[in-house]
CSV table of C-alpha atoms in Angstrom, one decimal:
chain,number,residue,atom,x,y,z
N,138,MET,CA,21.9,4.4,-8.2
N,139,ILE,CA,19.3,5.6,-5.8
N,140,ARG,CA,19.9,5.8,-2.1
N,141,SER,CA,17.2,6.5,0.5
N,142,SER,CA,17.0,6.4,4.2
N,143,ILE,CA,13.6,5.5,5.6
N,144,LYS,CA,12.7,5.0,9.3
N,145,GLY,CA,16.3,4.3,10.2
N,146,HIS,CA,16.8,1.6,7.6
N,147,THR,CA,18.7,1.7,4.3
N,148,SER,CA,17.1,1.0,1.0
N,149,VAL,CA,19.4,0.9,-2.1
N,150,VAL,CA,18.4,0.3,-5.7
N,151,LEU,CA,21.0,-0.5,-8.4
N,152,LYS,CA,20.3,-1.1,-12.1
N,153,ASP,CA,21.4,-4.5,-13.5
N,154,TYR,CA,22.2,-4.2,-17.2
N,155,GLY,CA,22.1,-7.9,-17.8
N,156,ARG,CA,25.8,-8.7,-17.4
N,157,PRO,CA,26.1,-11.9,-15.3
N,158,LYS,CA,29.5,-10.9,-13.9
N,159,SER,CA,28.1,-7.7,-12.7
N,160,ILE,CA,25.7,-9.3,-10.3
N,161,CYS,CA,28.4,-10.1,-7.7
N,162,LEU,CA,29.7,-6.5,-7.9
N,163,ILE,CA,26.2,-5.2,-7.5
N,164,VAL,CA,25.6,-7.4,-4.4
N,165,LEU,CA,28.9,-6.4,-2.9
N,166,ALA,CA,27.9,-2.7,-3.5
N,167,LEU,CA,24.6,-3.3,-1.8
N,168,LEU,CA,26.2,-5.0,1.2
N,169,LEU,CA,28.6,-2.1,1.5
N,170,PHE,CA,25.9,0.5,1.4
N,171,ILE,CA,23.8,-1.4,4.0
N,172,SER,CA,27.0,-1.9,6.1
N,173,ILE,CA,27.9,1.7,6.2
N,174,GLY,CA,24.3,2.8,6.5
N,175,CYS,CA,24.3,5.4,3.7
N,176,GLN,CA,22.2,8.4,4.5
N,177,ASP,CA,20.6,10.8,2.1
N,178,SER,CA,18.0,12.9,3.8
N,179,ASN,CA,17.1,14.8,0.6
N,180,SER,CA,16.2,11.7,-1.4
N,181,SER,CA,12.8,10.1,-1.4
N,182,PRO,CA,11.9,6.4,-1.9
N,183,LYS,CA,12.0,5.4,-5.6
N,184,LYS,CA,10.4,2.4,-7.3
N,185,SER,CA,13.0,0.1,-8.8
N,186,PRO,CA,12.8,-0.9,-12.4
N,187,GLU,CA,11.9,-4.6,-13.2
N,188,ASP,CA,15.5,-5.5,-13.8
N,189,SER,CA,17.0,-4.0,-10.7
N,190,ILE,CA,18.8,-5.5,-7.7
N,191,VAL,CA,17.4,-4.1,-4.5
N,192,GLY,CA,18.7,-4.0,-0.9
N,193,VAL,CA,16.7,-3.2,2.2
N,194,GLY,CA,18.1,-3.4,5.7
N,195,ILE,CA,18.9,-1.9,9.0
N,196,PRO,CA,22.3,0.0,8.9
N,197,THR,CA,25.3,-1.4,10.7
N,198,GLU,CA,25.7,1.7,12.8
N,199,VAL,CA,22.2,1.0,14.2
N,200,MET,CA,22.6,-2.8,14.6
N,201,VAL,CA,26.0,-2.5,16.2
N,202,VAL,CA,24.3,-0.9,19.1
N,203,HIS,CA,21.8,-3.7,19.5
N,204,SER,CA,23.9,-6.7,18.5
N,205,THR,CA,25.1,-9.2,21.1
N,206,GLU,CA,26.6,-12.6,21.5
N,207,GLN,CA,24.8,-15.4,23.3
N,208,HIS,CA,25.9,-15.8,26.9
N,209,GLY,CA,25.0,-19.5,27.1
N,210,GLN,CA,25.7,-22.6,25.0
N,211,ASN,CA,21.9,-22.8,24.1
N,212,TRP,CA,21.0,-19.1,24.4
N,213,CYS,CA,21.0,-18.2,20.7
N,214,TRP,CA,17.2,-17.8,20.9
N,215,ALA,CA,17.4,-15.5,23.9
N,216,ALA,CA,20.2,-13.4,22.3
N,217,SER,CA,18.2,-13.2,19.1
N,218,ALA,CA,15.1,-12.0,21.0
N,219,GLN,CA,17.3,-9.4,22.9
N,220,MET,CA,18.5,-8.0,19.6
N,221,ALA,CA,15.1,-8.0,17.9
N,222,LEU,CA,13.5,-6.3,20.9
N,223,SER,CA,16.3,-3.8,21.4
N,224,THR,CA,16.0,-2.4,17.9
N,225,GLN,CA,12.4,-1.5,18.9
N,226,ARG,CA,13.4,0.3,22.1
N,227,VAL,CA,12.6,-2.6,24.4
N,228,ASN,CA,15.7,-3.3,26.5
N,229,PHE,CA,15.5,-6.9,27.8
N,230,SER,CA,18.8,-8.7,28.4
N,231,GLN,CA,19.0,-12.4,27.5
N,232,GLU,CA,19.6,-13.1,31.2
N,233,ALA,CA,16.3,-11.4,32.0
N,234,ILE,CA,14.6,-13.2,29.2
N,235,VAL,CA,15.7,-16.7,30.4
N,236,SER,CA,14.9,-15.8,34.1
N,237,LYS,CA,11.4,-14.6,33.1
N,238,LEU,CA,10.6,-17.8,31.1
N,239,PHE,CA,12.4,-20.4,33.2
N,240,GLY,CA,12.5,-18.8,36.7
N,241,ASP,CA,16.3,-19.2,36.8
N,242,LEU,CA,19.4,-18.8,34.6
N,243,VAL,CA,19.2,-22.3,33.1
N,244,ASP,CA,21.1,-23.0,29.8
N,245,ARG,CA,18.3,-24.5,27.7
N,246,PRO,CA,17.2,-24.3,24.1
N,247,GLY,CA,14.2,-22.2,23.2
N,248,GLY,CA,12.0,-21.2,20.3
N,249,VAL,CA,8.7,-19.8,19.2
N,250,PRO,CA,6.7,-20.8,22.4
N,251,HIS,CA,9.3,-18.8,24.4
N,252,PHE,CA,9.1,-15.9,22.1
N,253,LEU,CA,5.3,-15.9,22.6
N,254,GLY,CA,6.0,-15.9,26.4
N,255,LEU,CA,7.7,-12.6,26.0
N,256,CYS,CA,4.6,-10.8,24.7
N,257,GLY,CA,3.2,-8.2,27.0
N,258,LYS,CA,3.8,-4.6,28.2
N,259,TYR,CA,7.3,-3.3,29.0
N,260,PRO,CA,8.5,0.1,30.4
N,261,ALA,CA,10.4,2.2,27.9
N,262,ALA,CA,11.9,5.7,27.8
N,263,ASN,CA,8.9,7.1,26.0
N,264,GLY,CA,6.2,5.3,28.1
N,265,VAL,CA,5.1,1.7,27.7
N,266,MET,CA,5.7,-0.7,24.8
N,267,HIS,CA,3.2,-3.5,24.0
N,268,VAL,CA,5.1,-6.4,22.5
N,269,THR,CA,3.4,-8.9,20.2
N,270,CYS,CA,5.0,-11.7,18.2
N,271,GLU,CA,4.1,-13.0,14.7
N,272,PHE,CA,5.5,-16.4,13.7
N,273,GLY,CA,5.3,-19.2,11.2
N,274,ASP,CA,6.9,-22.5,10.0
N,275,GLY,CA,9.7,-22.4,7.6
N,276,PRO,CA,11.2,-19.2,6.2
N,277,PRO,CA,9.0,-16.1,5.9
N,278,PRO,CA,7.6,-15.2,2.4
N,279,LEU,CA,10.1,-12.8,0.8
N,280,ASN,CA,7.6,-9.9,0.8
N,281,PHE,CA,7.0,-10.4,4.5
N,282,LEU,CA,10.8,-10.2,5.1
N,283,ILE,CA,11.1,-7.1,3.0
N,284,ASP,CA,8.1,-5.4,4.7
N,285,SER,CA,9.3,-6.3,8.2
N,286,LEU,CA,12.8,-4.9,7.6
N,287,ASP,CA,11.3,-1.8,5.9
N,288,GLU,CA,9.4,-1.3,9.2
N,289,ASN,CA,12.6,-1.7,11.2
N,290,ARG,CA,11.6,-5.1,12.6
N,291,PRO,CA,14.4,-7.7,12.4
N,292,VAL,CA,13.2,-11.3,11.6
N,293,ILE,CA,14.4,-14.2,13.8
N,294,LEU,CA,15.2,-17.3,11.8
N,295,GLY,CA,15.5,-20.8,13.1
N,296,CYS,CA,18.3,-22.3,11.0
N,297,THR,CA,19.1,-25.9,10.7
N,298,ASN,CA,22.3,-27.0,12.5
N,299,PRO,CA,24.1,-29.8,10.6
N,300,GLY,CA,24.7,-32.8,12.8
N,301,SER,CA,22.2,-31.8,15.4
N,302,ASN,CA,18.5,-32.0,15.9
N,303,ILE,CA,18.6,-28.6,17.6
N,304,GLY,CA,18.5,-25.5,15.4
N,305,HIS,CA,20.3,-22.2,15.7
N,306,ALA,CA,18.6,-18.8,15.9
N,307,VAL,CA,19.9,-15.8,14.0
N,308,VAL,CA,18.5,-12.4,13.3
N,309,ALA,CA,17.9,-11.2,9.7
N,310,THR,CA,18.7,-7.5,9.4
N,311,ALA,CA,19.0,-7.0,5.6
N,312,VAL,CA,17.9,-8.6,2.4
N,313,ILE,CA,19.1,-8.3,-1.2
N,314,TYR,CA,16.7,-9.4,-4.0
N,315,ARG,CA,16.1,-9.0,-7.7
N,316,GLN,CA,12.9,-7.2,-8.8
N,317,THR,CA,11.3,-9.2,-11.6
N,318,PRO,CA,8.0,-9.0,-13.5
N,319,LYS,CA,6.8,-11.9,-11.4
N,320,GLY,CA,7.8,-10.3,-8.1
N,321,PRO,CA,10.9,-10.2,-5.9
N,322,GLN,CA,13.5,-13.0,-6.2
N,323,LEU,CA,15.8,-13.6,-3.3
N,324,ILE,CA,19.6,-13.3,-3.7
N,325,ARG,CA,20.8,-13.4,-0.1
N,326,VAL,CA,20.0,-12.3,3.5
N,327,LEU,CA,22.3,-10.6,5.9
N,328,VAL,CA,22.0,-11.8,9.5
N,329,ARG,CA,23.4,-11.2,13.0
N,330,ASP,CA,24.6,-14.6,14.3
N,331,PRO,CA,24.8,-14.6,18.2
N,332,TRP,CA,27.3,-17.5,18.3
N,333,PRO,CA,30.5,-16.1,19.7
N,334,GLY,CA,32.8,-14.8,17.0
N,335,GLN,CA,30.2,-15.0,14.2
N,336,GLY,CA,28.6,-11.5,14.2
N,337,LYS,CA,27.4,-10.3,10.9
N,338,ARG,CA,27.3,-12.9,8.1
N,339,ILE,CA,25.7,-13.7,4.8
N,340,LEU,CA,22.9,-16.2,4.7
N,341,GLU,CA,22.7,-17.7,1.2
N,342,ALA,CA,19.3,-18.3,-0.4
N,343,GLU,CA,19.5,-22.1,0.1
N,344,GLU,CA,20.2,-21.7,3.9
N,345,TYR,CA,17.3,-19.2,4.1
N,346,ALA,CA,15.0,-21.7,2.3
N,347,ASN,CA,15.9,-24.4,4.9
N,348,ALA,CA,14.9,-22.2,7.9
N,349,MET,CA,12.7,-24.2,10.3
N,350,PHE,CA,10.7,-21.2,11.6
N,351,HIS,CA,10.6,-17.4,11.6
N,352,ALA,CA,9.4,-14.9,14.3
N,353,VAL,CA,9.0,-11.2,14.4
N,354,PHE,CA,8.4,-9.0,17.4
N,355,LYS,CA,6.3,-5.9,17.1
N,356,ALA,CA,6.6,-3.3,19.8
N,357,THR,CA,4.0,-0.6,19.9
N,358,PRO,CA,4.0,2.5,22.2
N,359,ILE,CA,0.8,2.6,24.3
N,360,GLY,CA,1.4,5.5,26.6
N,361,GLY,CA,3.5,8.5,27.4
């Protein structure tokens, strides 16, 4: 087992010795390490073997500071944007987000066009942050998700909402996957769900595959 802390995220590698019943235990162990945010300042990133189960994510002690529940029936998108921006030192409440985009505190659904409307410059403790947004239809490619989390950028997912034509936004904060000769193979994703009472939950591979869209904010300092 190798544990490493990089840029405030947790990366864990566990060897899978080909025992089917061990996979659940390995996944649980990875979720535990990501949840407690294991830290090992003396370790360096290690490449996983081809038959390893790998976990990459933002530790719970970091996300608990930035997580929030939605304050409106339709504000999952605004709460998700607040969480994603907050992890990158841009403090923008969901009320401020809604007011900026709609001119008032209206309880309306939102999505990618509204995320794009949040791009721009914002004051921060260390100067000014320039916010951009990258997005796409469907779930992001697995390598994109891994790289985004490795760079401390949570990924907003627009999940389907059974019985409704309006989706539900959640924030992906960790991913567990199998390293194979053909590349990474998704096992599950850990998300922060802004719906009241949901909090941190597991997104199975099937639910991830059915995501309607994805969006990632990138906040870059441009001044001191």
